[in-house]
Amino acid sequence: MKRTVWTRKHLLGIADLEVAEIEMILDSADSFLEVARRPIKKVPTLRGRTLLGLFFEPSTRTSSSFEIAAKRMSADWVNFSSASSSIKKGETLLDTAKNLEAMAPDLIVVRHALAGVPDMLAAELSCGVINAGDGAREHPTQALLDAFTIRQRKGKIQGLDIAIIGDVEHSRVARSDVALLTKMGARVTLAGPRSMMPPDAEALGAEVCYSIEEAVRDKDVVMMLRIQLERQSRKVFPSVKEYFEFFALTRDRLAKAKEDVIILHPGPMNRGVEIASDVADGPYSVILHQVANGVAVRMAVMYLLDGARGERA
Ligand code: CP
């Protein structure tokens, strides 16, 4: 039976979600898309709510789109800057969070380099928590906006052949995307150099291959991943030039995919490393559509979590 009522207070990972819950988020995001096309881009949905962005790692797309999404729903959005906070004076993460909680936010959106921080905050705080990326574990709203973009462009997710290529080991996006897309009935192939493939890659539920040509062949969707130099403690490829030569998505390689392939990338892109510029900007790329859809998806997530409080006017 299809679930029709959202009951979760937190969004911590895709692994927790049922297919019906994913569909609820994607369907709600569909209805929020048109707000961006209005002359006055504002609805009163979250008026009176206070949302707090706690980003302990850099972000352009996720932090901005959460803020824009919150403001489009008339919520008050407060950005916490870890660089200028009392964490620099030695205050712990939990003390910081408890002090911020004392100011009565309704929802906290957190990004942290350590896996599990959003779960820890959800267990300790009374407000809702959204995971905006924790270490290499999960980035659930990125996977939701990727799925939304695929469904928007292809009309479905079930039965599609999807390749996710690059630095899989360090990618929370890859983990959340494999979990989501396989739950929705897609066949997912993970590809990259052996030195960037986690030992448990097959256990994630995807096929694994080490050749980009093989990974791209006959795919409906190709998602390229950023090489995450900041998370690499050892050298995992000889040089950028060689990485581009063996693992970048180029026009020649893309020609092996289906004729109507779409290309995704969560950003930020390393042009000339994992993706050629003419492919990133070319006719098959939906990369900026992903970014636009991210606002509607985050509006949907905040709307549904807020509704679970049962206090909506
Ligand atoms: N996709 C993504 O998480 O981008 P940002 O790091 O810019 O938020």
PDB file of N, CA and C and ligand atoms in Angstrom, residues 58-63 111 139 142 266-268, ligand 1:
ATOM      1  N   PRO A  58      33.045  23.453   3.393  1.00  0.00           N
ATOM      2  CA  PRO A  58      32.623  24.411   2.363  1.00  0.00           C
ATOM      3  C   PRO A  58      31.449  23.889   1.538  1.00  0.00           C
ATOM      4  N   SER A  59      30.641  24.813   1.062  1.00  0.00           N
ATOM      5  CA  SER A  59      29.513  24.445   0.200  1.00  0.00           C
ATOM      6  C   SER A  59      29.090  25.665  -0.600  1.00  0.00           C
ATOM      7  N   THR A  60      28.776  25.460  -1.860  1.00  0.00           N
ATOM      8  CA  THR A  60      28.159  26.514  -2.675  1.00  0.00           C
ATOM      9  C   THR A  60      26.711  26.142  -2.944  1.00  0.00           C
ATOM     10  N   ARG A  61      26.512  24.995  -3.633  1.00  0.00           N
ATOM     11  CA  ARG A  61      25.161  24.598  -4.067  1.00  0.00           C
ATOM     12  C   ARG A  61      24.254  24.257  -2.892  1.00  0.00           C
ATOM     13  N   THR A  62      24.714  23.377  -1.991  1.00  0.00           N
ATOM     14  CA  THR A  62      23.813  22.862  -0.951  1.00  0.00           C
ATOM     15  C   THR A  62      23.405  23.972   0.012  1.00  0.00           C
ATOM     16  N   SER A  63      24.384  24.739   0.498  1.00  0.00           N
ATOM     17  CA  SER A  63      24.040  25.775   1.481  1.00  0.00           C
ATOM     18  C   SER A  63      23.159  26.851   0.845  1.00  0.00           C
ATOM     19  N   ARG A 111      26.204  19.978   7.719  1.00  0.00           N
ATOM     20  CA  ARG A 111      27.246  19.318   6.909  1.00  0.00           C
ATOM     21  C   ARG A 111      28.491  19.227   7.768  1.00  0.00           C
ATOM     22  N   HIS A 139      24.757  11.879   1.393  1.00  0.00           N
ATOM     23  CA  HIS A 139      24.365  13.236   1.001  1.00  0.00           C
ATOM     24  C   HIS A 139      22.942  13.092   0.426  1.00  0.00           C
ATOM     25  N   GLN A 142      21.268  15.528  -2.155  1.00  0.00           N
ATOM     26  CA  GLN A 142      21.887  15.488  -3.483  1.00  0.00           C
ATOM     27  C   GLN A 142      21.328  14.306  -4.278  1.00  0.00           C
ATOM     28  N   PRO A 266      27.502  16.226  -9.551  1.00  0.00           N
ATOM     29  CA  PRO A 266      26.988  16.943  -8.373  1.00  0.00           C
ATOM     30  C   PRO A 266      27.656  18.296  -8.142  1.00  0.00           C
ATOM     31  N   GLY A 267      28.805  18.505  -8.773  1.00  0.00           N
ATOM     32  CA  GLY A 267      29.554  19.728  -8.553  1.00  0.00           C
ATOM     33  C   GLY A 267      30.260  19.678  -7.201  1.00  0.00           C
ATOM     34  N   PRO A 268      31.285  20.505  -6.983  1.00  0.00           N
ATOM     35  CA  PRO A 268      31.906  21.341  -8.004  1.00  0.00           C
ATOM     36  C   PRO A 268      32.703  20.480  -9.004  1.00  0.00           C
TER      37      PRO A 268
HETATM   38  N1   CP B   1      26.862  19.012  -4.610  1.00  0.00           N
HETATM   39  C1   CP B   1      27.317  19.655  -3.521  1.00  0.00           C
HETATM   40  O1   CP B   1      27.171  19.169  -2.377  1.00  0.00           O
HETATM   41  O2   CP B   1      27.889  20.863  -3.784  1.00  0.00           O
HETATM   42  P1   CP B   1      28.416  21.870  -2.666  1.00  0.00           P
HETATM   43  O3   CP B   1      29.587  21.211  -1.993  1.00  0.00           O
HETATM   44  O4   CP B   1      28.783  23.128  -3.376  1.00  0.00           O
HETATM   45  O5   CP B   1      27.301  22.078  -1.667  1.00  0.00           O
END
